PDB file of C-alpha atoms in Angstrom:
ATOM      1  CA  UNK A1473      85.981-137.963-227.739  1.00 74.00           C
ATOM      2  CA  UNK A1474      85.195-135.793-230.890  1.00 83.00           C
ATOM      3  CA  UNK A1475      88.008-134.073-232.453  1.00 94.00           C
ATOM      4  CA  UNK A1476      85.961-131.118-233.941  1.00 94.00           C
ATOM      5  CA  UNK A1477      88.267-128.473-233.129  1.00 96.00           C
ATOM      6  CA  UNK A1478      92.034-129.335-232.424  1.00 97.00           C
ATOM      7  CA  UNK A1479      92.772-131.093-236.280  1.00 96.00           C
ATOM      8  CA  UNK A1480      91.502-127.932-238.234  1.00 96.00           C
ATOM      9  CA  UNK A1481      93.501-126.011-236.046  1.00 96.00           C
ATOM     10  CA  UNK A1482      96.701-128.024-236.259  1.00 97.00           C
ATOM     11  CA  UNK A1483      96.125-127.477-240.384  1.00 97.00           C
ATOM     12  CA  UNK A1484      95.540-123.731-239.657  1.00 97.00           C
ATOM     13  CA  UNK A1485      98.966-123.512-238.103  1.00 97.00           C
ATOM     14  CA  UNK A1486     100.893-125.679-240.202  1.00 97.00           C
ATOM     15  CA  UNK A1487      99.556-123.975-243.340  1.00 98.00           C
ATOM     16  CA  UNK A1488     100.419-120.698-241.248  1.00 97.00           C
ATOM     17  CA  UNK A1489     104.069-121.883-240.913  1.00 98.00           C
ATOM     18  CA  UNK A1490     104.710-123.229-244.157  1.00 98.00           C
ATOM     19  CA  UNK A1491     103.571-119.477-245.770  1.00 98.00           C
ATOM     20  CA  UNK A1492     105.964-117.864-243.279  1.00 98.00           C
ATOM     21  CA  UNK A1493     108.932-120.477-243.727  1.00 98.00           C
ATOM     22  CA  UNK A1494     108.785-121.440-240.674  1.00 98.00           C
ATOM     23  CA  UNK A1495     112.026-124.289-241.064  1.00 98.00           C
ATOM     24  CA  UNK A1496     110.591-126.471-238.390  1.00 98.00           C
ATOM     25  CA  UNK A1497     112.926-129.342-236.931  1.00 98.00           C
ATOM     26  CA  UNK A1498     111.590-132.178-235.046  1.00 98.00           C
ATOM     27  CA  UNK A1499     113.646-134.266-233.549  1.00 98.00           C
ATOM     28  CA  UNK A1500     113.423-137.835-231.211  1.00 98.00           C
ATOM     29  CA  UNK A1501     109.698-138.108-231.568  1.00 98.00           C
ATOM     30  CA  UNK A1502     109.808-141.502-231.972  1.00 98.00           C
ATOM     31  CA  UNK A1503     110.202-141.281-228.209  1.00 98.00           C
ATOM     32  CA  UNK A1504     105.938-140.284-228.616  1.00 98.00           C
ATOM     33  CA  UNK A1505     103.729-143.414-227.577  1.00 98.00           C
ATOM     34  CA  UNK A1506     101.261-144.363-230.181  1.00 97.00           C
ATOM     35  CA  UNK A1507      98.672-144.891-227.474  1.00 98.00           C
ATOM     36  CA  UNK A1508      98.180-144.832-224.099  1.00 98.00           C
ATOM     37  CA  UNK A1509      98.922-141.653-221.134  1.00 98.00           C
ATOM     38  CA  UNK A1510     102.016-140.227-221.185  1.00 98.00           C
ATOM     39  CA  UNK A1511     102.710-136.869-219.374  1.00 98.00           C
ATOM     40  CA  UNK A1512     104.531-134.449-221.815  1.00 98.00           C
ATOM     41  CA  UNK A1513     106.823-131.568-220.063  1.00 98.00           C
ATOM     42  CA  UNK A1514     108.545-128.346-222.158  1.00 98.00           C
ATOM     43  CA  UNK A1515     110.466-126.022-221.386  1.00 98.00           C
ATOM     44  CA  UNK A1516     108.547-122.635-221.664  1.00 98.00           C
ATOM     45  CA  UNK A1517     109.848-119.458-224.098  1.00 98.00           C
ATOM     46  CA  UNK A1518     107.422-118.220-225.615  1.00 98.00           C
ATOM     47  CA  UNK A1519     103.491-117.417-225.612  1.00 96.00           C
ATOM     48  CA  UNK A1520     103.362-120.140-228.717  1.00 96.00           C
ATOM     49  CA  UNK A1521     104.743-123.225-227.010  1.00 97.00           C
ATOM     50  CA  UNK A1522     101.155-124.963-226.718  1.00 95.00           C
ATOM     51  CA  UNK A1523     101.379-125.219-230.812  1.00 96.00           C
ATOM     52  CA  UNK A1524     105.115-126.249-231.149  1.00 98.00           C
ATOM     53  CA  UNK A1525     104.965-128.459-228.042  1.00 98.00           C
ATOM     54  CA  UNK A1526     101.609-129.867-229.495  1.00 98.00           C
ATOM     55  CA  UNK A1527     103.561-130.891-232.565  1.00 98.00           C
ATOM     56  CA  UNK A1528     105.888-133.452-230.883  1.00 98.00           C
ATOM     57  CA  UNK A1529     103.239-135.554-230.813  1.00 98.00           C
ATOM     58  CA  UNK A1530     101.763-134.851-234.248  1.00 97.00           C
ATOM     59  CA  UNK A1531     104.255-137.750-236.318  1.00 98.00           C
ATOM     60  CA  UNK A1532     102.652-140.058-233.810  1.00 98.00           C
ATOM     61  CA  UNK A1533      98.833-139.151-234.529  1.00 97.00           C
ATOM     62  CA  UNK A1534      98.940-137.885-230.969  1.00 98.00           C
ATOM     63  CA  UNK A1535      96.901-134.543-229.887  1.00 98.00           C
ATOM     64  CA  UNK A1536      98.170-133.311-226.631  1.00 98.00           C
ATOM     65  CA  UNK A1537      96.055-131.864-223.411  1.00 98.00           C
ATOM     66  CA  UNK A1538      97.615-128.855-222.389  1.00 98.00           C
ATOM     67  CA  UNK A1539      97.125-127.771-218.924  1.00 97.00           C
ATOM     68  CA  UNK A1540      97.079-123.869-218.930  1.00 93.00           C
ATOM     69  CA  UNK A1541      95.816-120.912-216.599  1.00 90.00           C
ATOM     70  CA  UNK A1542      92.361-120.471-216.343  1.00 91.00           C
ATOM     71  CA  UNK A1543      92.787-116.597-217.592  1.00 90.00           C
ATOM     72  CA  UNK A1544      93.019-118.302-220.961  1.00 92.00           C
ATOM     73  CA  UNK A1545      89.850-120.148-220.906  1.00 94.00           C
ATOM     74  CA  UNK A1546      88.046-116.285-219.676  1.00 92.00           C
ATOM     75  CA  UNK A1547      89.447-114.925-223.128  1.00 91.00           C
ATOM     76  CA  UNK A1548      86.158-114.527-225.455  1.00 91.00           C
ATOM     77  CA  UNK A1549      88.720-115.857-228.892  1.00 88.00           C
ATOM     78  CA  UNK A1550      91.014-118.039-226.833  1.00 91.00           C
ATOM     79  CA  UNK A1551      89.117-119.727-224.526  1.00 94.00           C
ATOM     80  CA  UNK A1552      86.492-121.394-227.643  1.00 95.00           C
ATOM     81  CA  UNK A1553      89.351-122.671-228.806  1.00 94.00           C
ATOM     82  CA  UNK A1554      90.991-124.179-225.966  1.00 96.00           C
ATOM     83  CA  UNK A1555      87.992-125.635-224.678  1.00 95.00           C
ATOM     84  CA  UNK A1556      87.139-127.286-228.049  1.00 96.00           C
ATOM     85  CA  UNK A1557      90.620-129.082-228.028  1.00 97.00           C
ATOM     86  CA  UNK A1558      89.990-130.629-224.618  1.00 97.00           C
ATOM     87  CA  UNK A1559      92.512-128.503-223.242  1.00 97.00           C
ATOM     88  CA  UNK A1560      92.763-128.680-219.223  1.00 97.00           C
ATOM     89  CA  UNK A1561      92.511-125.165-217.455  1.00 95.00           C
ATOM     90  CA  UNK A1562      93.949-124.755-213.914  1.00 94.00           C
ATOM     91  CA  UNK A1563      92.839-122.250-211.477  1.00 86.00           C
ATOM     92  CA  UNK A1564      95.676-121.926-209.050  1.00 75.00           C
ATOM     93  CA  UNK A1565      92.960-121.200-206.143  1.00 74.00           C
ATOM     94  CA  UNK A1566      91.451-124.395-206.652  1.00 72.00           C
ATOM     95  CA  UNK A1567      94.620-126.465-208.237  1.00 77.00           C
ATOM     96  CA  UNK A1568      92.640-129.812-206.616  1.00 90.00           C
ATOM     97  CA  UNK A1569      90.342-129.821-209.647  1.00 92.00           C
ATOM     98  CA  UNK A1570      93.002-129.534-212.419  1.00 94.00           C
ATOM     99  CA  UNK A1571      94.754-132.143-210.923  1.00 95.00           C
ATOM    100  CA  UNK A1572      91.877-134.199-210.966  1.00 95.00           C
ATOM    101  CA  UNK A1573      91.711-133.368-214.392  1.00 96.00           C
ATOM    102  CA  UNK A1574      94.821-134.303-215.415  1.00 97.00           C
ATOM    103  CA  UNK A1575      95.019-137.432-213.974  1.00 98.00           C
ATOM    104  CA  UNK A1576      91.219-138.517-215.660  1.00 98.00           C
ATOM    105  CA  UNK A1577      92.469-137.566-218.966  1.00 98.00           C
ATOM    106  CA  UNK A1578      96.048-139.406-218.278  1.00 98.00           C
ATOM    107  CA  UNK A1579      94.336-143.052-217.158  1.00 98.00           C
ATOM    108  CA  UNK A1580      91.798-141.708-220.297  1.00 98.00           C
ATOM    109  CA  UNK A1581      94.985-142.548-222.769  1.00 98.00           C
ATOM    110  CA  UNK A1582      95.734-138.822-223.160  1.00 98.00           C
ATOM    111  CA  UNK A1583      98.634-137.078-223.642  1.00 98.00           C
ATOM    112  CA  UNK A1584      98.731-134.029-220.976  1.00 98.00           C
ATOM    113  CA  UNK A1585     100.988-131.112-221.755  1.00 98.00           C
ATOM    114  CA  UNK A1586     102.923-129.922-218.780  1.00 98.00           C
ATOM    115  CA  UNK A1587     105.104-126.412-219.122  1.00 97.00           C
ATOM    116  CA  UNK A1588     106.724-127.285-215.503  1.00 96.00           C
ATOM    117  CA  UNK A1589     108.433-123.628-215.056  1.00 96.00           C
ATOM    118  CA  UNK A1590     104.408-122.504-214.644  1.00 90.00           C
ATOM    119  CA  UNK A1591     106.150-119.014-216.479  1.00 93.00           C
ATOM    120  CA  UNK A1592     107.936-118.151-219.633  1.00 97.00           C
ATOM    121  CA  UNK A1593     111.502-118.189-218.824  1.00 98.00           C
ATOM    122  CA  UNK A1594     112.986-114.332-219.812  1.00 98.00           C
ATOM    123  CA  UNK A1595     116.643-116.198-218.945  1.00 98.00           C
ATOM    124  CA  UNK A1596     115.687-118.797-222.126  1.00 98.00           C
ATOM    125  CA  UNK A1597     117.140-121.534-219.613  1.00 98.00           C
ATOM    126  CA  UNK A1598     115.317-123.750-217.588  1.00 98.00           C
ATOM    127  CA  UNK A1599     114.081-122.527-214.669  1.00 97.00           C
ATOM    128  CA  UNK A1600     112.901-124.415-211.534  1.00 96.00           C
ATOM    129  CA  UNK A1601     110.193-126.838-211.947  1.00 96.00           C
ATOM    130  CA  UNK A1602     107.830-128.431-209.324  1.00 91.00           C
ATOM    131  CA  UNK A1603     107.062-131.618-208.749  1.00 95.00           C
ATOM    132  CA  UNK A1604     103.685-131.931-210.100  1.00 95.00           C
ATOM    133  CA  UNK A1605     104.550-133.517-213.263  1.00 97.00           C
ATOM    134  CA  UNK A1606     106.284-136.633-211.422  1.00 98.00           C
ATOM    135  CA  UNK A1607     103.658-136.708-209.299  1.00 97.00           C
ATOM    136  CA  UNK A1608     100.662-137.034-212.208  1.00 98.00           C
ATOM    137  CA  UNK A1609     102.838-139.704-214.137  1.00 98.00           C
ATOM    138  CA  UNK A1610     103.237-141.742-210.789  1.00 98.00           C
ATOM    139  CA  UNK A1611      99.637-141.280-209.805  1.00 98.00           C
ATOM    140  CA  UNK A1612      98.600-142.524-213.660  1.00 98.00           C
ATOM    141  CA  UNK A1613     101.163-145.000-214.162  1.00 98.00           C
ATOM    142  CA  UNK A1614     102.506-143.356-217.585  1.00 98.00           C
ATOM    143  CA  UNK A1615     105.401-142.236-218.810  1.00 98.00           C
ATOM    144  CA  UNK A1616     107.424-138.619-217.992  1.00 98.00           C
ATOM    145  CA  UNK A1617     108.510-137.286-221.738  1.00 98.00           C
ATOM    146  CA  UNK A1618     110.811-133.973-221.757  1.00 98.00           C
ATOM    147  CA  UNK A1619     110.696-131.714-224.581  1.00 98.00           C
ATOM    148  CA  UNK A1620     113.134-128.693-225.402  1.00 98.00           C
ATOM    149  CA  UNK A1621     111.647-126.012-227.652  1.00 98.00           C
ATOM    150  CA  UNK A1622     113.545-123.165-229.604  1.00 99.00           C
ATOM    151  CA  UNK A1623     113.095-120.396-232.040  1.00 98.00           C
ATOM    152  CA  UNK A1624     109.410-119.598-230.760  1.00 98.00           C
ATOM    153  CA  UNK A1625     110.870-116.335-228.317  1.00 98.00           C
ATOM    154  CA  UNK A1626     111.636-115.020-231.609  1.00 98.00           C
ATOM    155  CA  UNK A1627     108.386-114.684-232.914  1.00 98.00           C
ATOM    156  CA  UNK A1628     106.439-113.434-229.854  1.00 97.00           C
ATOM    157  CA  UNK A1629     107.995-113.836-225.927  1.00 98.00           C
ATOM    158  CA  UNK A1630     107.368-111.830-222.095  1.00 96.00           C
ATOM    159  CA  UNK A1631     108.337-108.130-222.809  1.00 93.00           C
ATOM    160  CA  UNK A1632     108.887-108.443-226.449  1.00 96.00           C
ATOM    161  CA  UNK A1633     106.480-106.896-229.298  1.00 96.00           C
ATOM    162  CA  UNK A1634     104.778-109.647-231.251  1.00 96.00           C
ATOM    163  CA  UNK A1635     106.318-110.310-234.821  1.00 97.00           C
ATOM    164  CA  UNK A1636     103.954-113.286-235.541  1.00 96.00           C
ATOM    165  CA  UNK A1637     104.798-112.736-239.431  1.00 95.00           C
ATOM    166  CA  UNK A1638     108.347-112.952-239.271  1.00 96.00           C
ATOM    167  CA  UNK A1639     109.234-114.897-241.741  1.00 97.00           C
ATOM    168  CA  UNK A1640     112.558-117.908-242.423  1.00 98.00           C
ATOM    169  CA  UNK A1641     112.406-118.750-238.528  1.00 98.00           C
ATOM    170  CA  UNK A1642     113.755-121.925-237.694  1.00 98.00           C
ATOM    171  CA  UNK A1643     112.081-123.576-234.328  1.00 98.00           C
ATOM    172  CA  UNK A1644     113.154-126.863-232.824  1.00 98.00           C
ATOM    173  CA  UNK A1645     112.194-128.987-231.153  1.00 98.00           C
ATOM    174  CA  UNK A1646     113.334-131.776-229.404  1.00 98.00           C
ATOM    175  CA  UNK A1647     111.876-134.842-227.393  1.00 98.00           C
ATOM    176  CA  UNK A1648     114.155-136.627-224.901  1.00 98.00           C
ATOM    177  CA  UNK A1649     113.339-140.165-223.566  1.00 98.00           C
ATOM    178  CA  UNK A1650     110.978-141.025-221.180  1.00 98.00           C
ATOM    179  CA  UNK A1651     111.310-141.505-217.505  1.00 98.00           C
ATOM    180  CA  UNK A1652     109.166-143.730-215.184  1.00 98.00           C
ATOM    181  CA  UNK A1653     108.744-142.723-212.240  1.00 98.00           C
ATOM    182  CA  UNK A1654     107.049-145.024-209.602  1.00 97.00           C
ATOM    183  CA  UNK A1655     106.191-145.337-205.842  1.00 97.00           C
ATOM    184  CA  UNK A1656     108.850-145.039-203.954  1.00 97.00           C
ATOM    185  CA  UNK A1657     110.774-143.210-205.844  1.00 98.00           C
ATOM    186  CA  UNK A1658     112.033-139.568-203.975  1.00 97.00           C
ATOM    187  CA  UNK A1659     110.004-137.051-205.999  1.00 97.00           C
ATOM    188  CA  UNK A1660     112.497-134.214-206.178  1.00 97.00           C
ATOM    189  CA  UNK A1661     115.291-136.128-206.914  1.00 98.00           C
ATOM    190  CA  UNK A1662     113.262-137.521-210.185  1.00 98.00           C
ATOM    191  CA  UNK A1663     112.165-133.794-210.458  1.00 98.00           C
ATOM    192  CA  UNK A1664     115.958-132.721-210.299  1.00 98.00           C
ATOM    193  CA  UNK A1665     116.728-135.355-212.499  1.00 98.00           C
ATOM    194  CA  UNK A1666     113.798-134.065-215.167  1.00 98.00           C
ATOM    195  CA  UNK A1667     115.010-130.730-214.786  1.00 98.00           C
ATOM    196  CA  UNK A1668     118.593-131.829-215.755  1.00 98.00           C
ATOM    197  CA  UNK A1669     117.467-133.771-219.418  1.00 98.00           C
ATOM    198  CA  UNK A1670     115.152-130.580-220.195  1.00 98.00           C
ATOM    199  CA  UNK A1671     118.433-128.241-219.251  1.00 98.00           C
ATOM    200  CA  UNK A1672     120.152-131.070-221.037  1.00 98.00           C
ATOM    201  CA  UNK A1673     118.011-130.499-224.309  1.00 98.00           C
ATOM    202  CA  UNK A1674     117.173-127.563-224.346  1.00 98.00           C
ATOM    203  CA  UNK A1675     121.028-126.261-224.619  1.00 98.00           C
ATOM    204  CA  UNK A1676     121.419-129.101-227.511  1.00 98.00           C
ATOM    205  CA  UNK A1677     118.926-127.224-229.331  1.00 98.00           C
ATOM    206  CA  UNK A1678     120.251-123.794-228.792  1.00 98.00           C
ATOM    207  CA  UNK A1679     124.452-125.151-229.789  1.00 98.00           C
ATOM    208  CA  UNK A1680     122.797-126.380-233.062  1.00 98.00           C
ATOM    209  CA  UNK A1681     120.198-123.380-234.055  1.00 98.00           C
ATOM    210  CA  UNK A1682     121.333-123.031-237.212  1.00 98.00           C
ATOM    211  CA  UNK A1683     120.922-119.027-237.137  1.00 98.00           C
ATOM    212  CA  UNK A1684     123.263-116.519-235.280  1.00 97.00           C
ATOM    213  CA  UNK A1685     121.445-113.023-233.612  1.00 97.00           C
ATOM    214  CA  UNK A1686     122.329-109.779-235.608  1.00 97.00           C
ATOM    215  CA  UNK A1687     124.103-107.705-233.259  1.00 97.00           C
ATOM    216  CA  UNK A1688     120.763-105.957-232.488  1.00 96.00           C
ATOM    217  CA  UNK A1689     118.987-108.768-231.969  1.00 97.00           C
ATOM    218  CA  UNK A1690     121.037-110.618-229.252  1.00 98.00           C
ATOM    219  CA  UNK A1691     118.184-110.207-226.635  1.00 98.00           C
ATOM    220  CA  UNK A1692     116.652-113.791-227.984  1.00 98.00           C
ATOM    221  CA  UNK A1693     120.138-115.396-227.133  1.00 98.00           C
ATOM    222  CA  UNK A1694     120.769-116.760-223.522  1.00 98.00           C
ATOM    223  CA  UNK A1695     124.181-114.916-221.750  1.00 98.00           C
ATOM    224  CA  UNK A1696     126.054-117.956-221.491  1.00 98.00           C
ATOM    225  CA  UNK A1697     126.126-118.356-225.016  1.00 98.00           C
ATOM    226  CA  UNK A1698     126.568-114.276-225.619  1.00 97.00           C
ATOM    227  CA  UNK A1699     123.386-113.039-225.966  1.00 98.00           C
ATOM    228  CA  UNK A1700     121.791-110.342-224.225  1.00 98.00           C
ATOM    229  CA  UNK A1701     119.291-111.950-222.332  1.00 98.00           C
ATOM    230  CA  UNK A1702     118.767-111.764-218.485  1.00 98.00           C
ATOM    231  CA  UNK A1703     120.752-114.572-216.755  1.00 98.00           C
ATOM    232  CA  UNK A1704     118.781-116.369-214.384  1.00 98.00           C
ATOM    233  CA  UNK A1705     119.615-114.620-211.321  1.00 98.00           C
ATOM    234  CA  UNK A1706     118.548-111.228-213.023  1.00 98.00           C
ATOM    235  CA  UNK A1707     115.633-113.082-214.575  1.00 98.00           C
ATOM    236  CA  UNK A1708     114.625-114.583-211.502  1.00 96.00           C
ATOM    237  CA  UNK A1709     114.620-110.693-209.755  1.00 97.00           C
ATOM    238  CA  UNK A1710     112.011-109.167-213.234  1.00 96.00           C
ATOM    239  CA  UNK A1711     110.150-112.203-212.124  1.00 95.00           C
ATOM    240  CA  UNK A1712     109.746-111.414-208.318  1.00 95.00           C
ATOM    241  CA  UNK A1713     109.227-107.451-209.154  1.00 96.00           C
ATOM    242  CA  UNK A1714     106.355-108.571-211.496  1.00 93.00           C
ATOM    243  CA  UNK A1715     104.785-111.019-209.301  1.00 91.00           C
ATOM    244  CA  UNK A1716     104.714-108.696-206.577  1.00 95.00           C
ATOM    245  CA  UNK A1717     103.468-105.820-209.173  1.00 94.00           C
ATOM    246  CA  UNK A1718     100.849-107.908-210.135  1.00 89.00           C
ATOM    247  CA  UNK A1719      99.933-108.779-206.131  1.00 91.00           C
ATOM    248  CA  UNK A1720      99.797-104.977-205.533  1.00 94.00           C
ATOM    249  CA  UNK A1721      97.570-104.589-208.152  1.00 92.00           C
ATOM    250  CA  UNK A1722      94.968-107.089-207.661  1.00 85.00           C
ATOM    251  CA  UNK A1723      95.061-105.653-203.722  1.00 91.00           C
ATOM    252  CA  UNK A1724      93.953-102.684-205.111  1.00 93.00           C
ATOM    253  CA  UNK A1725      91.377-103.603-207.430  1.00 91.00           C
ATOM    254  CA  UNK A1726      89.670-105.278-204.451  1.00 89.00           C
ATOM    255  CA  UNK A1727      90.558-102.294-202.325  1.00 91.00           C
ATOM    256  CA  UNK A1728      88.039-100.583-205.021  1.00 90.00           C
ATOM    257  CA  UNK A1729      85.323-103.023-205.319  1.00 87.00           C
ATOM    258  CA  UNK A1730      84.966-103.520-201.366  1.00 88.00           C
ATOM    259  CA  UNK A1731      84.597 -99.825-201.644  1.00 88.00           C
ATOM    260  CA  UNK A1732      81.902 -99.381-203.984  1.00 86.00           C
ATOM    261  CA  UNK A1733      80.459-102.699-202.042  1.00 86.00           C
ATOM    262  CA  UNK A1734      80.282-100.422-198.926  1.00 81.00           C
ATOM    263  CA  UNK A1735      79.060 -97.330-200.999  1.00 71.00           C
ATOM    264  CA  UNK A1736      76.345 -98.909-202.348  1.00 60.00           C
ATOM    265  CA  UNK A1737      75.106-100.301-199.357  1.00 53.00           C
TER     266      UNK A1737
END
């Protein structure tokens, strides 16, 4: 496969970062394959995860295949890009293909990117993940690897402006080790168990961020450690009210077309 795309754009971003300070620590990415499928899984926080989660993999000389809504691919900037990096889109009307995908590009020797919560989490904890991942690493036959990110929400996050130039921002992440899953096995208890290291990491990373929120910037710090983000029950509500926001006004959009269908006609 030609890599025309997705190495100029890794030196885009890392040149990006090192102007802007970005103090990034990587941690366990030993725990990276240096060939062969694995399925990678992140927490989500942030509408840059694809490039920090992507750089797990980068010690190892690894690109990563990041499955992401299909909305992405539509975009006239973004979806040039994401195409040209073999990235995997997934139409949640037609999930069957993306699947398909997935699994082609894992028994490939890929590395598939997996951000399991399907949303950005507004609670910055883990939220409930499906069993999809397990199920594409049993199907392949490669490994499950569970990465914690943190820092990204800073720098641009669900109902936050964007502040892509903020500058001295330390982001970490962290890979855990990797589970293998096989036949057999009960699929949400391996998912519970996946859930658990992310949770696991992910609150690892946050303890040893080495910056503290100014007192009007708490809302990037989860509420169990004092911030003033939503905890998961109230973040779990915004998510509901959205979805159901976003339901009522796709009904209505087709409300309009069927009506200037029937004008028309």
């Amino acid at each position: 496969m030609r890599e025309l795309v997705y190495p100029p754009v890794i030196k885009t971003a890392l040149g990006v970062f090192k102007a802007l300070n970005i103090r990034i620590r990587l941690e366990g990415t030993d725990q990276i394959p240096a060939t062969g499928g694995a399925v990678l899984v992140s927490n989500h926080v942030s509408y840059l995860d694809f490039i920090f989660a992507g750089l797990a993999a980068h010690p190892a000389g690894r690109l990563v295949r990041f499955m992401a809504k299909k909305e992405i691919f539509d975009n006239r900037i973004g979806g040039p890009l994401m195409r040209g990096m073999h990235h995997i889109p997934v139409d949640r009307d037609a999930g069957a293909s993306s699947y398909a995908a997935a699994l082609k590009a894992l028994r490939g020797g890929e590395i598939v990117g997996v951000f399991a919560e399907a949303t950005i989490s507004r609670s910055f904890t883990v939220k409930d993940i499906k069993s999809g991942a397990v199920r594409m690493a049993v199907a392949s036959k490669t490994p499950l690897i569970p990465v914690a990110l943190w820092g990204p929400q800073r720098m641009w996050t669900k109902g936050r402006k964007r502040r892509l130039l903020q500058r001295n921002v330390p982001v970490t992440i962290i890979v855990g080790e990797p589970m293998y899953p096989k036949r057999g096995d009960d699929y949400e208890q391996v998912t519970r168990d996946l859930h658990a290291r992310m949770a696991e990491l992910l609150e690892k990373a946050q303890r040893e961020y080495p910056d503290v929120p100014r007192s009007d910037e708490t809302w990037w710090q989860p509420a169990y450690l004092g911030g003033s983000a939503p905890t998961p029950e109230e973040a779990e509500k915004l998510d509901l009210e959205e979805a159901e926001a976003r339901k009522a006004a796709h009904a209505e959009r087709e409300a309009t077309r069927e009506a200037k269908e029937g004008g028309g006609s």
